Amino acid sequence: MTDTLLEAVQVVARLAGDVALAHYRTALAVESKGDGSPVTIADREAEEAARAWIARRFPADGILGEEFGATEGTSGRRWLLDPIDGTKSFVRGVPLWGTLIAVAEGDRVLAGAAYFPAVNEIVAAAPGEGCWWNGRRA
């Protein structure tokens, strides 16, 4: 179990990013969403993994994900998920894509993380806890 939301967003970002990474540079079917942006099984599986982790550890929290929309919660907090930011780069094999995770209460962001699995880099921050890059204060 994680002790803080800053730790939790990093765990979720790494989990979802690593699920996506398992599909990176493989033959993927690319579909188009209603807005014309690409989506793959990697996007969907990464978001499903993140949702499952959050639901187990923070069952009262809501979730808003890019691929599966909103799940309401009762705590007043909501997790924001973009499993693969940069899907066009991802499907072309370019390592400039990442997994973006945040948790907010109303309009106030409580913690956020950006993980770039292809280069194993993570940046995370939370008010009062600072900004961290690969485990070091940034």
PDB file of C-alpha atoms in Angstrom:
ATOM      1  CA  MET A   1       0.000   0.000   0.000  1.00  0.00           C
ATOM      2  CA  THR A   2       1.193   3.510  -0.745  1.00  0.00           C
ATOM      3  CA  ASP A   3       1.474   6.094   1.996  1.00  0.00           C
ATOM      4  CA  THR A   4       0.764   9.255  -0.006  1.00  0.00           C
ATOM      5  CA  LEU A   5      -1.053  10.309  -3.149  1.00  0.00           C
ATOM      6  CA  LEU A   6       2.336  11.371  -4.561  1.00  0.00           C
ATOM      7  CA  GLU A   7       3.493   7.756  -4.257  1.00  0.00           C
ATOM      8  CA  ALA A   8       0.181   6.442  -5.561  1.00  0.00           C
ATOM      9  CA  VAL A   9       0.230   8.451  -8.803  1.00  0.00           C
ATOM     10  CA  GLN A  10       3.738   7.181  -9.489  1.00  0.00           C
ATOM     11  CA  VAL A  11       2.713   3.565  -8.902  1.00  0.00           C
ATOM     12  CA  VAL A  12      -0.299   3.942 -11.212  1.00  0.00           C
ATOM     13  CA  ALA A  13       1.739   5.736 -13.889  1.00  0.00           C
ATOM     14  CA  ARG A  14       4.394   3.017 -13.863  1.00  0.00           C
ATOM     15  CA  LEU A  15       1.793   0.239 -13.874  1.00  0.00           C
ATOM     16  CA  ALA A  16      -0.159   1.642 -16.816  1.00  0.00           C
ATOM     17  CA  GLY A  17       2.978   2.701 -18.668  1.00  0.00           C
ATOM     18  CA  ASP A  18       4.534  -0.731 -18.333  1.00  0.00           C
ATOM     19  CA  VAL A  19       1.354  -2.350 -19.673  1.00  0.00           C
ATOM     20  CA  ALA A  20       1.576  -0.049 -22.693  1.00  0.00           C
ATOM     21  CA  LEU A  21       5.314  -0.706 -23.033  1.00  0.00           C
ATOM     22  CA  ALA A  22       4.608  -4.423 -23.492  1.00  0.00           C
ATOM     23  CA  HIS A  23       2.865  -3.468 -26.765  1.00  0.00           C
ATOM     24  CA  TYR A  24       5.458  -0.892 -27.867  1.00  0.00           C
ATOM     25  CA  ARG A  25       7.128  -1.599 -31.194  1.00  0.00           C
ATOM     26  CA  THR A  26       4.828  -4.534 -31.913  1.00  0.00           C
ATOM     27  CA  ALA A  27       2.359  -4.935 -34.754  1.00  0.00           C
ATOM     28  CA  LEU A  28      -0.750  -3.138 -33.493  1.00  0.00           C
ATOM     29  CA  ALA A  29      -4.102  -2.483 -35.061  1.00  0.00           C
ATOM     30  CA  VAL A  30      -4.735   1.253 -34.927  1.00  0.00           C
ATOM     31  CA  GLU A  31      -8.310   2.476 -34.767  1.00  0.00           C
ATOM     32  CA  SER A  32      -9.654   6.013 -34.956  1.00  0.00           C
ATOM     33  CA  LYS A  33     -11.739   7.501 -32.168  1.00  0.00           C
ATOM     34  CA  GLY A  34     -14.656   9.826 -32.877  1.00  0.00           C
ATOM     35  CA  ASP A  35     -12.338  12.825 -32.837  1.00  0.00           C
ATOM     36  CA  GLY A  36     -10.001  11.179 -35.353  1.00  0.00           C
ATOM     37  CA  SER A  37      -7.219  10.478 -32.859  1.00  0.00           C
ATOM     38  CA  PRO A  38      -5.647   7.007 -32.839  1.00  0.00           C
ATOM     39  CA  VAL A  39      -6.270   4.340 -30.204  1.00  0.00           C
ATOM     40  CA  THR A  40      -4.873   0.845 -29.764  1.00  0.00           C
ATOM     41  CA  ILE A  41      -5.271  -2.138 -27.483  1.00  0.00           C
ATOM     42  CA  ALA A  42      -2.254  -0.772 -25.584  1.00  0.00           C
ATOM     43  CA  ASP A  43      -4.196   2.394 -24.666  1.00  0.00           C
ATOM     44  CA  ARG A  44      -7.179   0.366 -23.493  1.00  0.00           C
ATOM     45  CA  GLU A  45      -5.244  -2.277 -21.537  1.00  0.00           C
ATOM     46  CA  ALA A  46      -3.097   0.374 -19.833  1.00  0.00           C
ATOM     47  CA  GLU A  47      -6.171   2.307 -18.713  1.00  0.00           C
ATOM     48  CA  GLU A  48      -7.896  -0.874 -17.538  1.00  0.00           C
ATOM     49  CA  ALA A  49      -4.850  -1.739 -15.394  1.00  0.00           C
ATOM     50  CA  ALA A  50      -4.813   1.748 -13.874  1.00  0.00           C
ATOM     51  CA  ARG A  51      -8.558   1.655 -13.174  1.00  0.00           C
ATOM     52  CA  ALA A  52      -8.305  -1.746 -11.492  1.00  0.00           C
ATOM     53  CA  TRP A  53      -5.447  -0.593  -9.233  1.00  0.00           C
ATOM     54  CA  ILE A  54      -7.292   2.584  -8.230  1.00  0.00           C
ATOM     55  CA  ALA A  55     -10.569   0.721  -7.627  1.00  0.00           C
ATOM     56  CA  ARG A  56      -8.823  -1.714  -5.266  1.00  0.00           C
ATOM     57  CA  ARG A  57      -6.963   0.925  -3.256  1.00  0.00           C
ATOM     58  CA  PHE A  58      -9.239   3.962  -3.500  1.00  0.00           C
ATOM     59  CA  PRO A  59     -12.709   2.496  -4.098  1.00  0.00           C
ATOM     60  CA  ALA A  60     -14.565   5.699  -3.183  1.00  0.00           C
ATOM     61  CA  ASP A  61     -12.648   7.820  -5.715  1.00  0.00           C
ATOM     62  CA  GLY A  62     -13.990   8.691  -9.145  1.00  0.00           C
ATOM     63  CA  ILE A  63     -12.031   8.108 -12.337  1.00  0.00           C
ATOM     64  CA  LEU A  64     -11.978  10.003 -15.615  1.00  0.00           C
ATOM     65  CA  GLY A  65     -10.005   8.218 -18.306  1.00  0.00           C
ATOM     66  CA  GLU A  66      -9.364   9.070 -21.920  1.00  0.00           C
ATOM     67  CA  GLU A  67     -10.456   5.674 -23.206  1.00  0.00           C
ATOM     68  CA  PHE A  68     -13.361   4.677 -20.937  1.00  0.00           C
ATOM     69  CA  GLY A  69     -14.795   7.973 -19.718  1.00  0.00           C
ATOM     70  CA  ALA A  70     -16.035   8.713 -16.219  1.00  0.00           C
ATOM     71  CA  THR A  71     -16.755   6.492 -13.236  1.00  0.00           C
ATOM     72  CA  GLU A  72     -18.349   8.427 -10.410  1.00  0.00           C
ATOM     73  CA  GLY A  73     -17.060   8.219  -6.865  1.00  0.00           C
ATOM     74  CA  THR A  74     -18.207   9.360  -3.436  1.00  0.00           C
ATOM     75  CA  SER A  75     -14.982  10.710  -1.871  1.00  0.00           C
ATOM     76  CA  GLY A  76     -14.841  14.010  -3.767  1.00  0.00           C
ATOM     77  CA  ARG A  77     -11.567  12.947  -5.418  1.00  0.00           C
ATOM     78  CA  ARG A  78     -11.171  11.997  -9.055  1.00  0.00           C
ATOM     79  CA  TRP A  79      -8.280  10.326 -10.853  1.00  0.00           C
ATOM     80  CA  LEU A  80      -7.446  11.587 -14.347  1.00  0.00           C
ATOM     81  CA  LEU A  81      -5.906   9.029 -16.707  1.00  0.00           C
ATOM     82  CA  ASP A  82      -4.221   9.371 -20.075  1.00  0.00           C
ATOM     83  CA  PRO A  83      -2.708   5.931 -20.607  1.00  0.00           C
ATOM     84  CA  ILE A  84      -0.684   6.884 -23.686  1.00  0.00           C
ATOM     85  CA  ASP A  85      -0.158  10.565 -24.343  1.00  0.00           C
ATOM     86  CA  GLY A  86       1.409  10.593 -27.777  1.00  0.00           C
ATOM     87  CA  THR A  87      -0.245   7.568 -29.374  1.00  0.00           C
ATOM     88  CA  LYS A  88       0.923   8.687 -32.827  1.00  0.00           C
ATOM     89  CA  SER A  89       4.546   8.517 -31.647  1.00  0.00           C
ATOM     90  CA  PHE A  90       3.834   5.242 -29.835  1.00  0.00           C
ATOM     91  CA  VAL A  91       2.503   3.457 -32.931  1.00  0.00           C
ATOM     92  CA  ARG A  92       5.428   4.730 -35.018  1.00  0.00           C
ATOM     93  CA  GLY A  93       7.977   3.381 -32.523  1.00  0.00           C
ATOM     94  CA  VAL A  94       9.178   6.820 -31.441  1.00  0.00           C
ATOM     95  CA  PRO A  95       9.951   6.865 -27.677  1.00  0.00           C
ATOM     96  CA  LEU A  96       8.353  10.288 -27.112  1.00  0.00           C
ATOM     97  CA  TRP A  97       5.124   9.139 -25.438  1.00  0.00           C
ATOM     98  CA  GLY A  98       4.091   8.897 -21.842  1.00  0.00           C
ATOM     99  CA  THR A  99       1.496   7.923 -19.288  1.00  0.00           C
ATOM    100  CA  LEU A 100      -0.140  10.847 -17.459  1.00  0.00           C
ATOM    101  CA  ILE A 101      -1.891  10.371 -14.111  1.00  0.00           C
ATOM    102  CA  ALA A 102      -3.333  12.918 -11.700  1.00  0.00           C
ATOM    103  CA  VAL A 103      -5.664  12.911  -8.739  1.00  0.00           C
ATOM    104  CA  ALA A 104      -7.734  15.990  -7.976  1.00  0.00           C
ATOM    105  CA  GLU A 105     -10.341  17.209  -5.546  1.00  0.00           C
ATOM    106  CA  GLY A 106     -12.620  19.651  -7.300  1.00  0.00           C
ATOM    107  CA  ASP A 107     -10.340  21.944  -9.325  1.00  0.00           C
ATOM    108  CA  ARG A 108      -7.345  21.336  -7.036  1.00  0.00           C
ATOM    109  CA  VAL A 109      -4.734  18.841  -8.224  1.00  0.00           C
ATOM    110  CA  LEU A 110      -3.486  16.779  -5.275  1.00  0.00           C
ATOM    111  CA  ALA A 111      -0.724  14.890  -7.109  1.00  0.00           C
ATOM    112  CA  GLY A 112       0.355  14.085 -10.633  1.00  0.00           C
ATOM    113  CA  ALA A 113       2.889  11.970 -12.495  1.00  0.00           C
ATOM    114  CA  ALA A 114       4.200  11.715 -16.044  1.00  0.00           C
ATOM    115  CA  TYR A 115       5.987   8.452 -16.839  1.00  0.00           C
ATOM    116  CA  PHE A 116       7.893   7.856 -20.065  1.00  0.00           C
ATOM    117  CA  PRO A 117       8.339   4.062 -20.176  1.00  0.00           C
ATOM    118  CA  ALA A 118      10.432   3.821 -23.351  1.00  0.00           C
ATOM    119  CA  VAL A 119      13.168   5.897 -21.688  1.00  0.00           C
ATOM    120  CA  ASN A 120      12.352   4.906 -18.059  1.00  0.00           C
ATOM    121  CA  GLU A 121      11.867   8.484 -16.821  1.00  0.00           C
ATOM    122  CA  ILE A 122       9.236   9.709 -14.342  1.00  0.00           C
ATOM    123  CA  VAL A 123       8.352  13.154 -13.042  1.00  0.00           C
ATOM    124  CA  ALA A 124       5.882  13.529 -10.175  1.00  0.00           C
ATOM    125  CA  ALA A 125       4.717  16.394  -7.993  1.00  0.00           C
ATOM    126  CA  ALA A 126       2.275  17.268  -5.249  1.00  0.00           C
ATOM    127  CA  PRO A 127       1.571  20.539  -3.412  1.00  0.00           C
ATOM    128  CA  GLY A 128       3.733  20.691  -0.307  1.00  0.00           C
ATOM    129  CA  GLU A 129       5.747  17.622  -1.338  1.00  0.00           C
ATOM    130  CA  GLY A 130       7.708  19.111  -4.221  1.00  0.00           C
ATOM    131  CA  CYS A 131       8.555  17.848  -7.668  1.00  0.00           C
ATOM    132  CA  TRP A 132      10.539  14.672  -8.174  1.00  0.00           C
ATOM    133  CA  TRP A 133      12.405  13.309 -11.197  1.00  0.00           C
ATOM    134  CA  ASN A 134      13.392   9.631 -11.075  1.00  0.00           C
ATOM    135  CA  GLY A 135      13.228   9.681  -7.280  1.00  0.00           C
ATOM    136  CA  ARG A 136      15.334  12.840  -6.866  1.00  0.00           C
ATOM    137  CA  ARG A 137      14.045  16.261  -5.950  1.00  0.00           C
ATOM    138  CA  ALA A 138      13.771  18.350  -9.095  1.00  0.00           C
TER     139      ALA A 138
END
